[in-house]
């Protein structure tokens, strides 16, 4: 969709502005627009028919609009499987499943 092709570079632009130490004033000025873009990308991410590449591009844009620029600029090269990571805020160990491991509403949570 055209909106997807527009949201991806918009996210990259916002991530770049967040990286610029002189960009704080622009971020404050553009906050209403960034909020609207974040809402748009959130709505698109709820579409289960997105291709994996489009979903990843929109996810990165969402992170940029949320101000998480380090993660929005990271390269994600995941294979299907289980990944153990620590929460960056509390260091709690969590396991993330990538691929067809979760179906329906049967989600499980394990403390690492």
Short mmCIF file of N, CA and C in Angstrom, two decimals:
data_model
loop_
_atom_site.label_atom_id
_atom_site.label_comp_id
_atom_site.label_asym_id
_atom_site.label_seq_id
_atom_site.Cartn_x
_atom_site.Cartn_y
_atom_site.Cartn_z
N UNK A 1 0.83 -1.18 0.00
CA UNK A 1 0.00 0.00 0.00
C UNK A 1 0.87 1.25 0.00
N UNK A 2 0.33 2.29 -0.54
CA UNK A 2 1.07 3.56 -0.60
C UNK A 2 1.38 4.10 0.79
N UNK A 3 0.44 3.91 1.72
CA UNK A 3 0.68 4.43 3.07
C UNK A 3 1.88 3.73 3.71
N UNK A 4 2.05 2.44 3.44
CA UNK A 4 3.21 1.71 3.99
C UNK A 4 4.50 2.27 3.43
N UNK A 5 4.51 2.55 2.12
CA UNK A 5 5.71 3.09 1.49
C UNK A 5 6.01 4.50 2.00
N UNK A 6 5.00 5.21 2.48
CA UNK A 6 5.22 6.56 3.04
C UNK A 6 5.65 6.50 4.50
N UNK A 7 5.10 5.56 5.26
CA UNK A 7 5.42 5.48 6.69
C UNK A 7 6.86 5.04 6.94
N UNK A 8 7.37 4.16 6.08
CA UNK A 8 8.74 3.67 6.28
C UNK A 8 9.77 4.80 6.22
N UNK A 9 9.81 5.62 5.16
CA UNK A 9 10.79 6.72 5.15
C UNK A 9 10.49 7.79 6.20
N UNK A 10 9.20 7.97 6.53
CA UNK A 10 8.87 8.94 7.59
C UNK A 10 9.51 8.50 8.91
N UNK A 11 9.47 7.20 9.18
CA UNK A 11 10.12 6.68 10.39
C UNK A 11 11.62 6.90 10.36
N UNK A 12 12.23 6.69 9.20
CA UNK A 12 13.68 6.90 9.07
C UNK A 12 14.04 8.37 9.29
N UNK A 13 13.21 9.25 8.78
CA UNK A 13 13.46 10.69 8.96
C UNK A 13 13.35 11.06 10.44
N UNK A 14 12.31 10.59 11.10
CA UNK A 14 12.13 10.90 12.53
C UNK A 14 13.28 10.30 13.34
N UNK A 15 13.72 9.09 13.00
CA UNK A 15 14.86 8.49 13.71
C UNK A 15 16.10 9.35 13.53
N UNK A 16 16.31 9.86 12.32
CA UNK A 16 17.45 10.73 12.06
C UNK A 16 17.39 12.02 12.84
N UNK A 17 16.20 12.59 12.95
CA UNK A 17 16.04 13.83 13.72
C UNK A 17 16.30 13.57 15.20
N UNK A 18 15.84 12.41 15.70
CA UNK A 18 16.11 12.05 17.10
C UNK A 18 17.62 11.92 17.35
N UNK A 19 18.36 11.47 16.35
CA UNK A 19 19.81 11.29 16.50
C UNK A 19 20.56 12.61 16.52
N UNK A 20 19.98 13.64 15.93
CA UNK A 20 20.61 14.96 15.86
C UNK A 20 20.45 15.66 17.20
N UNK A 21 21.55 15.97 17.85
CA UNK A 21 21.48 16.59 19.17
C UNK A 21 20.83 17.96 19.14
N UNK A 22 20.73 18.57 17.98
CA UNK A 22 20.06 19.86 17.87
C UNK A 22 18.60 19.73 17.44
N UNK A 23 18.10 18.49 17.37
CA UNK A 23 16.76 18.25 16.85
C UNK A 23 15.65 18.28 17.87
N UNK A 24 15.96 18.56 19.14
CA UNK A 24 14.93 18.52 20.18
C UNK A 24 13.78 19.48 19.91
N UNK A 25 14.11 20.67 19.48
CA UNK A 25 13.06 21.67 19.22
C UNK A 25 12.16 21.22 18.07
N UNK A 26 12.76 20.64 17.04
CA UNK A 26 11.96 20.14 15.91
C UNK A 26 11.04 19.01 16.37
N UNK A 27 11.55 18.11 17.20
CA UNK A 27 10.74 17.01 17.73
C UNK A 27 9.56 17.57 18.53
N UNK A 28 9.82 18.57 19.38
CA UNK A 28 8.72 19.18 20.15
C UNK A 28 7.70 19.85 19.23
N UNK A 29 8.18 20.56 18.22
CA UNK A 29 7.29 21.24 17.29
C UNK A 29 6.45 20.24 16.50
N UNK A 30 7.06 19.14 16.11
CA UNK A 30 6.39 18.15 15.26
C UNK A 30 5.68 17.06 16.06
N UNK A 31 5.64 17.17 17.38
CA UNK A 31 5.05 16.13 18.23
C UNK A 31 3.64 15.72 17.80
N UNK A 32 2.75 16.66 17.46
CA UNK A 32 1.41 16.23 17.02
C UNK A 32 1.45 15.38 15.74
N UNK A 33 2.32 15.74 14.82
CA UNK A 33 2.45 14.98 13.57
C UNK A 33 3.05 13.61 13.85
N UNK A 34 4.07 13.56 14.70
CA UNK A 34 4.70 12.28 15.04
C UNK A 34 3.69 11.38 15.74
N UNK A 35 2.86 11.94 16.62
CA UNK A 35 1.82 11.16 17.29
C UNK A 35 0.83 10.59 16.28
N UNK A 36 0.44 11.40 15.31
CA UNK A 36 -0.48 10.92 14.27
C UNK A 36 0.16 9.82 13.43
N UNK A 37 1.43 9.98 13.08
CA UNK A 37 2.14 8.94 12.32
C UNK A 37 2.22 7.64 13.12
N UNK A 38 2.48 7.76 14.42
CA UNK A 38 2.55 6.58 15.28
C UNK A 38 1.21 5.87 15.32
N UNK A 39 0.11 6.62 15.39
CA UNK A 39 -1.22 6.02 15.37
C UNK A 39 -1.49 5.32 14.04
N UNK A 40 -1.07 5.94 12.95
CA UNK A 40 -1.27 5.34 11.63
C UNK A 40 -0.51 4.03 11.51
N UNK A 41 0.74 4.04 11.94
CA UNK A 41 1.55 2.82 11.81
C UNK A 41 1.02 1.74 12.76
N UNK A 42 0.52 2.12 13.92
CA UNK A 42 -0.07 1.14 14.84
C UNK A 42 -1.28 0.46 14.20
N UNK A 43 -2.11 1.23 13.53
CA UNK A 43 -3.27 0.66 12.85
C UNK A 43 -2.84 -0.31 11.75
N UNK A 44 -1.82 0.06 11.00
CA UNK A 44 -1.34 -0.81 9.92
C UNK A 44 -0.73 -2.10 10.49
N UNK A 45 -0.04 -2.00 11.62
CA UNK A 45 0.57 -3.19 12.22
C UNK A 45 -0.47 -4.19 12.72
N UNK A 46 -1.69 -3.75 12.94
CA UNK A 46 -2.76 -4.66 13.35
C UNK A 46 -3.32 -5.47 12.20
N UNK A 47 -2.88 -5.20 10.98
CA UNK A 47 -3.33 -5.91 9.79
C UNK A 47 -2.56 -7.23 9.69
N UNK A 48 -3.26 -8.33 9.79
CA UNK A 48 -2.60 -9.64 9.75
C UNK A 48 -2.16 -10.05 8.35
N UNK A 49 -2.53 -9.29 7.33
CA UNK A 49 -2.15 -9.64 5.96
C UNK A 49 -0.85 -8.99 5.50
N UNK A 50 -0.14 -8.32 6.39
CA UNK A 50 1.13 -7.67 6.01
C UNK A 50 2.19 -8.72 5.72
N UNK A 51 3.00 -8.46 4.72
CA UNK A 51 4.15 -9.34 4.49
C UNK A 51 5.15 -9.14 5.62
N UNK A 52 6.03 -10.09 5.81
CA UNK A 52 7.03 -9.98 6.88
C UNK A 52 7.90 -8.75 6.69
N UNK A 53 8.29 -8.47 5.45
CA UNK A 53 9.16 -7.31 5.18
C UNK A 53 8.43 -6.00 5.49
N UNK A 54 7.17 -5.92 5.11
CA UNK A 54 6.39 -4.71 5.39
C UNK A 54 6.17 -4.55 6.88
N UNK A 55 5.83 -5.64 7.56
CA UNK A 55 5.62 -5.59 9.01
C UNK A 55 6.89 -5.13 9.72
N UNK A 56 8.05 -5.62 9.30
CA UNK A 56 9.31 -5.22 9.94
C UNK A 56 9.59 -3.74 9.68
N UNK A 57 9.36 -3.28 8.46
CA UNK A 57 9.58 -1.87 8.14
C UNK A 57 8.66 -0.98 8.97
N UNK A 58 7.40 -1.38 9.12
CA UNK A 58 6.46 -0.60 9.91
C UNK A 58 6.81 -0.66 11.40
N UNK A 59 7.29 -1.81 11.86
CA UNK A 59 7.71 -1.94 13.26
C UNK A 59 8.86 -0.98 13.55
N UNK A 60 9.82 -0.92 12.64
CA UNK A 60 10.94 0.01 12.82
C UNK A 60 10.46 1.46 12.82
N UNK A 61 9.51 1.78 11.95
CA UNK A 61 8.95 3.14 11.93
C UNK A 61 8.24 3.43 13.24
N UNK A 62 7.49 2.46 13.75
CA UNK A 62 6.78 2.64 15.02
C UNK A 62 7.78 2.93 16.14
N UNK A 63 8.88 2.20 16.17
CA UNK A 63 9.91 2.45 17.18
C UNK A 63 10.47 3.86 17.06
N UNK A 64 10.68 4.31 15.84
CA UNK A 64 11.20 5.68 15.64
C UNK A 64 10.20 6.72 16.13
N UNK A 65 8.93 6.52 15.80
CA UNK A 65 7.91 7.48 16.24
C UNK A 65 7.77 7.48 17.76
N UNK A 66 8.09 6.34 18.39
CA UNK A 66 8.02 6.24 19.85
C UNK A 66 9.29 6.78 20.52
N UNK A 67 10.28 7.15 19.71
CA UNK A 67 11.52 7.70 20.26
C UNK A 67 12.58 6.67 20.55
N UNK A 68 12.35 5.41 20.19
CA UNK A 68 13.31 4.34 20.43
C UNK A 68 14.25 4.23 19.23
N UNK A 69 15.08 5.24 19.04
CA UNK A 69 15.86 5.32 17.81
C UNK A 69 16.92 4.24 17.69
N UNK A 70 17.51 3.81 18.79
CA UNK A 70 18.52 2.76 18.70
C UNK A 70 17.91 1.51 18.11
N UNK A 71 16.72 1.14 18.59
CA UNK A 71 16.07 -0.07 18.09
C UNK A 71 15.50 0.14 16.69
N UNK A 72 15.06 1.35 16.38
CA UNK A 72 14.49 1.57 15.05
C UNK A 72 15.54 1.50 13.96
N UNK A 73 16.79 1.75 14.32
CA UNK A 73 17.88 1.73 13.34
C UNK A 73 18.61 0.39 13.30
N UNK A 74 18.29 -0.51 14.23
CA UNK A 74 18.97 -1.81 14.29
C UNK A 74 18.54 -2.69 13.12
N UNK A 75 19.44 -3.55 12.71
CA UNK A 75 19.13 -4.52 11.67
C UNK A 75 18.60 -5.79 12.34
N UNK A 76 17.49 -6.28 11.87
CA UNK A 76 16.88 -7.47 12.45
C UNK A 76 17.00 -8.61 11.44
N UNK A 77 17.87 -9.53 11.72
CA UNK A 77 18.09 -10.70 10.86
C UNK A 77 17.82 -11.94 11.71
N UNK A 78 16.55 -12.25 11.93
CA UNK A 78 16.20 -13.37 12.79
C UNK A 78 15.86 -14.60 11.97
N UNK A 79 16.25 -15.75 12.47
CA UNK A 79 15.79 -17.03 11.97
C UNK A 79 14.63 -17.45 12.86
N UNK A 80 13.74 -18.31 12.35
CA UNK A 80 12.69 -18.82 13.21
C UNK A 80 13.33 -19.57 14.37
N UNK A 81 12.81 -19.37 15.54
CA UNK A 81 13.33 -20.05 16.71
C UNK A 81 13.01 -19.29 17.98
N UNK A 82 13.65 -19.70 19.06
CA UNK A 82 13.44 -19.08 20.35
C UNK A 82 14.70 -18.29 20.72
N UNK A 83 14.50 -17.07 21.20
CA UNK A 83 15.61 -16.20 21.55
C UNK A 83 15.47 -15.77 23.01
N UNK A 84 16.54 -15.95 23.77
CA UNK A 84 16.54 -15.52 25.16
C UNK A 84 17.21 -14.16 25.22
N UNK A 85 16.51 -13.19 25.78
CA UNK A 85 17.02 -11.83 25.91
C UNK A 85 16.68 -11.31 27.30
N UNK A 86 17.37 -10.26 27.69
CA UNK A 86 17.07 -9.61 28.96
C UNK A 86 16.35 -8.30 28.69
N UNK A 87 15.38 -7.99 29.53
CA UNK A 87 14.67 -6.73 29.43
C UNK A 87 15.67 -5.60 29.67
N UNK A 88 15.72 -4.59 28.80
CA UNK A 88 16.68 -3.51 28.99
C UNK A 88 16.37 -2.62 30.19
N UNK A 89 15.16 -2.72 30.72
CA UNK A 89 14.78 -1.87 31.85
C UNK A 89 14.99 -2.54 33.20
N UNK A 90 14.67 -3.84 33.28
CA UNK A 90 14.73 -4.51 34.59
C UNK A 90 15.64 -5.73 34.59
N UNK A 91 16.21 -6.10 33.45
CA UNK A 91 17.12 -7.24 33.31
C UNK A 91 16.45 -8.59 33.53
N UNK A 92 15.13 -8.64 33.54
CA UNK A 92 14.41 -9.89 33.65
C UNK A 92 14.64 -10.70 32.38
N UNK A 93 14.99 -11.96 32.50
CA UNK A 93 15.19 -12.81 31.34
C UNK A 93 13.86 -13.21 30.73
N UNK A 94 13.73 -13.05 29.42
CA UNK A 94 12.51 -13.45 28.73
C UNK A 94 12.88 -14.25 27.48
N UNK A 95 11.93 -15.03 27.00
CA UNK A 95 12.13 -15.80 25.78
C UNK A 95 11.16 -15.29 24.73
N UNK A 96 11.68 -15.01 23.55
CA UNK A 96 10.86 -14.52 22.44
C UNK A 96 10.83 -15.60 21.37
N UNK A 97 9.64 -15.93 20.89
CA UNK A 97 9.48 -16.91 19.82
C UNK A 97 9.27 -16.16 18.50
N UNK A 98 10.09 -16.50 17.50
CA UNK A 98 9.96 -15.93 16.16
C UNK A 98 9.53 -17.07 15.24
N UNK A 99 8.45 -16.87 14.51
CA UNK A 99 7.99 -17.90 13.59
C UNK A 99 6.60 -18.39 13.93
N UNK A 100 6.31 -19.62 13.60
CA UNK A 100 4.96 -20.18 13.75
C UNK A 100 4.83 -21.00 15.02
N UNK A 101 5.33 -20.49 16.11
CA UNK A 101 5.31 -21.23 17.36
C UNK A 101 4.12 -20.90 18.24
N UNK A 102 3.45 -19.80 17.97
CA UNK A 102 2.33 -19.37 18.78
C UNK A 102 1.10 -19.33 17.89
N UNK A 103 0.03 -19.97 18.34
CA UNK A 103 -1.19 -19.97 17.54
C UNK A 103 -2.36 -19.48 18.38
N UNK A 104 -3.27 -18.80 17.74
CA UNK A 104 -4.45 -18.32 18.44
C UNK A 104 -4.09 -17.43 19.60
N UNK A 105 -4.71 -17.69 20.75
CA UNK A 105 -4.46 -16.89 21.94
C UNK A 105 -3.66 -17.66 22.98
N UNK A 106 -3.03 -18.73 22.57
CA UNK A 106 -2.29 -19.58 23.51
C UNK A 106 -0.88 -19.05 23.70
N UNK A 107 -0.74 -18.00 24.46
CA UNK A 107 0.56 -17.41 24.74
C UNK A 107 1.04 -17.90 26.10
N UNK A 108 2.30 -18.20 26.21
CA UNK A 108 2.85 -18.59 27.50
C UNK A 108 3.96 -17.64 27.88
N UNK A 109 4.17 -17.53 29.15
CA UNK A 109 5.22 -16.66 29.67
C UNK A 109 6.08 -17.47 30.61
N UNK A 110 7.40 -17.38 30.42
CA UNK A 110 8.32 -18.08 31.31
C UNK A 110 9.31 -17.09 31.86
N UNK A 111 9.59 -17.23 33.13
CA UNK A 111 10.63 -16.39 33.73
C UNK A 111 11.95 -17.12 33.58
N UNK A 112 12.97 -16.38 33.10
CA UNK A 112 14.26 -16.98 32.82
C UNK A 112 15.13 -16.92 33.98
#
